[in-house]
Coordinates of C-alpha atoms (C1' of nucleotides) in Angstrom, one line a residue:
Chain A
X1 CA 11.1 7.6 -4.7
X2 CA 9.5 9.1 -1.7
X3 CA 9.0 6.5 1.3
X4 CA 6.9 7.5 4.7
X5 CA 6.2 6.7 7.9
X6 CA 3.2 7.7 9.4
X7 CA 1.5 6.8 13.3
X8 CA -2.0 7.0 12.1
X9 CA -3.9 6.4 15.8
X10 CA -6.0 3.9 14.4
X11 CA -6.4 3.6 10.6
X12 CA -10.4 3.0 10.4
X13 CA -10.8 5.8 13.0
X14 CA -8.3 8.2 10.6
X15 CA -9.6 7.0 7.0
X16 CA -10.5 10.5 5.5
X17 CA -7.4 11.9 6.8
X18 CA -5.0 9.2 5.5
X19 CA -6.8 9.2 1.9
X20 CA -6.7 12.8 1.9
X21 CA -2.6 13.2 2.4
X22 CA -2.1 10.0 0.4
X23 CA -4.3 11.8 -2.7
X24 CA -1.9 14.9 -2.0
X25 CA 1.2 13.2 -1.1
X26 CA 1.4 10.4 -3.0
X27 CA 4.3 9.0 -1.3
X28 CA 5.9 5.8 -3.3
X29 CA 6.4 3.4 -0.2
X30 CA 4.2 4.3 3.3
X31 CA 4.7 2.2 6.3
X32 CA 1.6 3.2 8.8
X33 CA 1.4 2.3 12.3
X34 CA -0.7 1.5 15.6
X35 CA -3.4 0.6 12.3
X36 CA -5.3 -0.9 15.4
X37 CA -7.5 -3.5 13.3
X38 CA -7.1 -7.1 12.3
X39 CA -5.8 -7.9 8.9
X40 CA -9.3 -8.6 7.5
X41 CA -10.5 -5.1 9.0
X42 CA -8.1 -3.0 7.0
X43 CA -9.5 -0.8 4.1
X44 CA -7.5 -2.2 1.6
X45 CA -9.7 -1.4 -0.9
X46 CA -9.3 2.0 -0.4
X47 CA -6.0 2.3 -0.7
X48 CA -5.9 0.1 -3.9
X49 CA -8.2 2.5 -5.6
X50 CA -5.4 5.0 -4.9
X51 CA -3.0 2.6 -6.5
X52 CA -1.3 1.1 -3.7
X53 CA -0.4 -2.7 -3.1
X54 CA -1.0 -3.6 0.7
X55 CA 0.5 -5.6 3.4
X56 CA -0.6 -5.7 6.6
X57 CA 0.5 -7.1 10.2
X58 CA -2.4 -6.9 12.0
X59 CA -3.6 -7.1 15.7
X60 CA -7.1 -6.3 17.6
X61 CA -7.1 -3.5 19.7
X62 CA -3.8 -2.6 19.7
X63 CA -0.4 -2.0 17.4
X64 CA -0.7 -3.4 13.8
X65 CA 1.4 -1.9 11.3
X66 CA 1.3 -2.1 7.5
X67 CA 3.3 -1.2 4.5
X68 CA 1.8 0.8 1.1
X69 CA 3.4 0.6 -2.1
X70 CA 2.7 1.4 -5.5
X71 CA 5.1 -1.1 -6.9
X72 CA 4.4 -4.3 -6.3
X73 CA 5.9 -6.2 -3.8
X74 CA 8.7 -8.9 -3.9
X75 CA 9.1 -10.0 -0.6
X76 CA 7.0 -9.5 2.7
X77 CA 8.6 -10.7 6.5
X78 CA 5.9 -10.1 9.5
X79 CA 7.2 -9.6 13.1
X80 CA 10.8 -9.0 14.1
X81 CA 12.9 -12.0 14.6
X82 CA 14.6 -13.0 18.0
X83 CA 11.0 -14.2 20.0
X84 CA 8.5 -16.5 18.8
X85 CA 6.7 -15.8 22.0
X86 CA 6.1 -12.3 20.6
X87 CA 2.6 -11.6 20.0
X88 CA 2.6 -7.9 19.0
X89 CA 2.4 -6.9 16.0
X90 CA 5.1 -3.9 15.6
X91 CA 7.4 -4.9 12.5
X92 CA 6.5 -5.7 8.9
X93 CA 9.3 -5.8 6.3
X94 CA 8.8 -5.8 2.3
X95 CA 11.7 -5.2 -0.9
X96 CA 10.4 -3.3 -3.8
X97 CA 11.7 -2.8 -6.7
X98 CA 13.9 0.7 -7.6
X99 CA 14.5 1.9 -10.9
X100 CA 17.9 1.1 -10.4
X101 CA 18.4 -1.4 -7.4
X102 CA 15.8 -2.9 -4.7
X103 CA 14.6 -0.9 -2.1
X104 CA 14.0 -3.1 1.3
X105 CA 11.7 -0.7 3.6
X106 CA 10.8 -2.2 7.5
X107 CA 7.7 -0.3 8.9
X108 CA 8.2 -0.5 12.6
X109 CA 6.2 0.4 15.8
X110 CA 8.8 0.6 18.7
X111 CA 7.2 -0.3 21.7
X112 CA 6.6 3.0 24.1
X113 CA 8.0 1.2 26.7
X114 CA 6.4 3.3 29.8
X115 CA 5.8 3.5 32.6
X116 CA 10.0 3.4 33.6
X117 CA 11.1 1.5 34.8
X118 CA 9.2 -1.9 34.8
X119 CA 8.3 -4.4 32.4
X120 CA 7.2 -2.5 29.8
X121 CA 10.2 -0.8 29.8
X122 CA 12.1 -4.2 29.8
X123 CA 10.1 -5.2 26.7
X124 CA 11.1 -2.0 24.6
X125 CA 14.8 -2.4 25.9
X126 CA 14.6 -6.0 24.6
X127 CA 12.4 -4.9 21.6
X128 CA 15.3 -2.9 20.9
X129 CA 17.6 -5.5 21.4
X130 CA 16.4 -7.5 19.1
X131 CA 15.7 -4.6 16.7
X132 CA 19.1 -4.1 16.3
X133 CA 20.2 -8.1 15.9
X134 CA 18.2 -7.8 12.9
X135 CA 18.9 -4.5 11.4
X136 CA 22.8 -6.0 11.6
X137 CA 22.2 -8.6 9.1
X138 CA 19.8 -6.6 7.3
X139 CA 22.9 -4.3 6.8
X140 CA 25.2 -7.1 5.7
X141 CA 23.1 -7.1 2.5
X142 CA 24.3 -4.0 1.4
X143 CA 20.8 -2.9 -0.3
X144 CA 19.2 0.2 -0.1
X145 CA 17.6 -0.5 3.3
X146 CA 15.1 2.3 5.5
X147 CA 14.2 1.2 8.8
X148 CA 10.9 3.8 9.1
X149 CA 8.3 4.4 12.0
X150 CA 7.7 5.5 15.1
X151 CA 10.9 4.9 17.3
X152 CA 9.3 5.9 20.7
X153 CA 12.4 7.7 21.1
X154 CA 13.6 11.3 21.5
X155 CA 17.6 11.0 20.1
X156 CA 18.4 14.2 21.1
X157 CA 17.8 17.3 23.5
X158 CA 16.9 19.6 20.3
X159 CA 14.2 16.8 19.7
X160 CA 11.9 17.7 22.3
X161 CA 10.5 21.1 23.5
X162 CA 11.5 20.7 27.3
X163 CA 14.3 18.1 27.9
X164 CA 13.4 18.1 31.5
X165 CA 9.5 17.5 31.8
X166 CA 11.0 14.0 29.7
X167 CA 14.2 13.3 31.6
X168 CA 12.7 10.2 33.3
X169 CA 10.5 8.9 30.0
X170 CA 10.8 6.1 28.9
X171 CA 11.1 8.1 25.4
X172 CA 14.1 10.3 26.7
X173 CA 15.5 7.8 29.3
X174 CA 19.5 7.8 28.6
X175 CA 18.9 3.8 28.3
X176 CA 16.4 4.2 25.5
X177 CA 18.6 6.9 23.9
X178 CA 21.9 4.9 23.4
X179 CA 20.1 1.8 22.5
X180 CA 19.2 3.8 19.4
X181 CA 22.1 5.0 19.2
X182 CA 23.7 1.6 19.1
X183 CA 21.3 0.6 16.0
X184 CA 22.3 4.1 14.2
X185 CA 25.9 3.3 14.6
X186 CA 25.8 0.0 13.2
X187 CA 25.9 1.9 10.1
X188 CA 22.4 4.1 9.5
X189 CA 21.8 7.3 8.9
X190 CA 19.2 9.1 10.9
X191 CA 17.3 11.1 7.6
X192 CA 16.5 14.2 9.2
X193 CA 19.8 14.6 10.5
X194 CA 21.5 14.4 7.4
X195 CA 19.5 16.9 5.2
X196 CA 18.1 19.1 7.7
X197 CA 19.1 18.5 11.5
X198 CA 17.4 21.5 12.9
X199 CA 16.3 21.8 16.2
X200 CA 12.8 21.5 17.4
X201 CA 11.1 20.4 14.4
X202 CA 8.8 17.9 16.6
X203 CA 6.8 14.4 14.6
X204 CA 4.7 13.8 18.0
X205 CA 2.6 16.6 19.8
X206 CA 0.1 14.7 22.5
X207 CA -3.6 15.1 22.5
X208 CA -3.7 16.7 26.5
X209 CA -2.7 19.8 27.7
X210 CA -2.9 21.8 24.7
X211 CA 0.6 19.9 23.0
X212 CA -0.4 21.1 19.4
X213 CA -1.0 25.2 19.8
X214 CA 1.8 25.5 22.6
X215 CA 4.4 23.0 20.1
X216 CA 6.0 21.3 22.9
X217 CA 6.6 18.3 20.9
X218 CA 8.9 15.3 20.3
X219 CA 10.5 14.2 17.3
X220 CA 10.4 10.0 17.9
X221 CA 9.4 9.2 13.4
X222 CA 12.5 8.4 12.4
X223 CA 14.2 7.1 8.9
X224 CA 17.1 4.7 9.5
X225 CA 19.1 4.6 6.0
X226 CA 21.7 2.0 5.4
X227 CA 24.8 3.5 3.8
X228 CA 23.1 2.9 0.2
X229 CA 19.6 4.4 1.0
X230 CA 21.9 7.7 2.4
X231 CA 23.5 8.2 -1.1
X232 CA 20.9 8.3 -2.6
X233 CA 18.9 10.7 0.2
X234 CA 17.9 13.8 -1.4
X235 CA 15.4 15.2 1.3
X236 CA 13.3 14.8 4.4
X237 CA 9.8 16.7 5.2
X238 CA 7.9 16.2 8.3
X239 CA 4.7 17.2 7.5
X240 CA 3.8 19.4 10.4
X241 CA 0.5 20.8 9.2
X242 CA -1.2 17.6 9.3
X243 CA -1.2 17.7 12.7
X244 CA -3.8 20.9 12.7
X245 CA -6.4 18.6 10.5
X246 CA -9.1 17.7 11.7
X247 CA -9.5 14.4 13.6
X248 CA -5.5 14.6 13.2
X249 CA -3.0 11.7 14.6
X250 CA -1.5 12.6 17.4
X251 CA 1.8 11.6 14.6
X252 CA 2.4 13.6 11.4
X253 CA 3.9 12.1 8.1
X254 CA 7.8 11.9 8.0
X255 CA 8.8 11.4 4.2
X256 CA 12.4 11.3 3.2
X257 CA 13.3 11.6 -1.1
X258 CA 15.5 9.1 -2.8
X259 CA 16.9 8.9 -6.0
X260 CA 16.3 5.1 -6.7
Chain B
dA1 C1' -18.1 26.6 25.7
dT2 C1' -16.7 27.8 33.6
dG3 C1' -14.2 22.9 29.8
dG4 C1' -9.4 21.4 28.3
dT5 C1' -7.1 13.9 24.8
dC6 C1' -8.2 10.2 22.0
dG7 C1' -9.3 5.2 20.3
dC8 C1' -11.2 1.0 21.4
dG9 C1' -15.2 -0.7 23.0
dT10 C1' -18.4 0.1 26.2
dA11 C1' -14.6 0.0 31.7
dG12 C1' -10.6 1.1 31.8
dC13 C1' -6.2 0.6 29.5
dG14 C1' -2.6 2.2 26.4
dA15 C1' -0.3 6.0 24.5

DNA sequence: ATGGTCGCGTAGCGA
């Protein structure tokens, strides 16, 4: 089963693109964020002509995230616990199932959290926070569990081209860092580290400055796996060409194998 | 091509 997370930078803006990679790609379970559109403005149909059940967590303007599956789905949650107050719409959570067990996938958009520090960085701290209340007694479940999306953090030095252009963002700010690192050792297994671990192989390149041809990049898609989704991990790709498309993200796919 | 980000929404913010 092959389960993605892609940034797509506005989905009605990236349609082409999306349809294209999903035509090629086919990935199992997709969780796509920053979908910038309303519930009733996403182009389900689209992606149900390609096979795919679709739920959404929608917001004007900004955010949104949704999760894609060609199974169908057995259970949806919208928004991440811990603050009713909340009115972004960054998490969506949905269990499919596996040929074998159920699959639980949460698509999240982590907020960026800059400029640091302030209040935006106070809302991804607490984001965070919360984030990792949640991923605890997801974990208690003992399911094959991903937590996928754009993290809007660098883990480690070998994740970004020049550690010190980003020592004060809030992507690379040692806060931000061992707050991740605080949900990864509740018990997850960061994908890419596990099969591949490389250095420099970037998810994010920005769209000023030339990012893209010079690669200075960030790696910030990441696939949280619960102890059960690890076993059963087979492979990760970032798909680095699609960043070279036309109208391209500014995110490529990151899509991690299972056997389940 | 003497410029050099993009999307939303139509100014300026967010990333």
């Amino acid at each position: 089963m092959k389960i993605a997370t892609w940034n797509v930078n506005s989905v009605k803006a990236r349609l082409p693109v999306v349809l294209d990679w999903f035509r090629k790609h086919a990935p199992d379970i997709a969780c796509l964020q920053e979908i910038k559109c309303i519930d009733e403005e996403f182009p389900r149909l689209e992606f149900e002509d390609l096979g795919y059940h679709v739920e959404t967590h929608g917001q004007k303007t900004y955010n949104g995230v949704a999760i894609l599956s060609k199974r169908p789905f057995e259970e949806v949650r919208r928004g991440l616990p811990g603050d009713d107050g909340d009115e972004q719409a960054r998490y969506i959570e949905a269990v499919v199932a596996g040929d074998d067990a159920p699959v639980r996938v949460a698509g999240i958009y982590l907020p960026n959290g800059n400029p640091a520090p302030g209040p935006k960085y106070d809302y991804k701290l607490s984001w965070m926070a919360r984030l990792k209340r949640h991923a605890a007694d997801l974990l208690a479940h003992e399911e094959v569990l991903v937590i996928a999306g754009d993290y809007n953090v660098i883990p480690r030095e070998a994740d970004v081209h020049d550690p010190a252009a980003w020592a004060d963002d809030a992507l690379f700010r040692p806060e931000s860092r061992a707050a991740f690192r605080a949900i990864k050792w509740l018990g997850f297994a960061d994908a890419f580290e596990q099969v591949d671990g490389r250095a420099h192989q970037y998810s994010f390149w920005d769209y000023q400055g030339g990012a893209w041809p010079k690669d200075r990049g960030i790696r910030i898609d990441h696939l949280l796996c619960s102890p059960q989704a690890a076993d059963r991990l087979t492979g990760v790709t970032i798909h680095r060409d699609a960043r070279g498309a036309e109208k391209a993200s500014d995110h490529v796919p990151v899509v991690g194998e299972f056997r389940v």
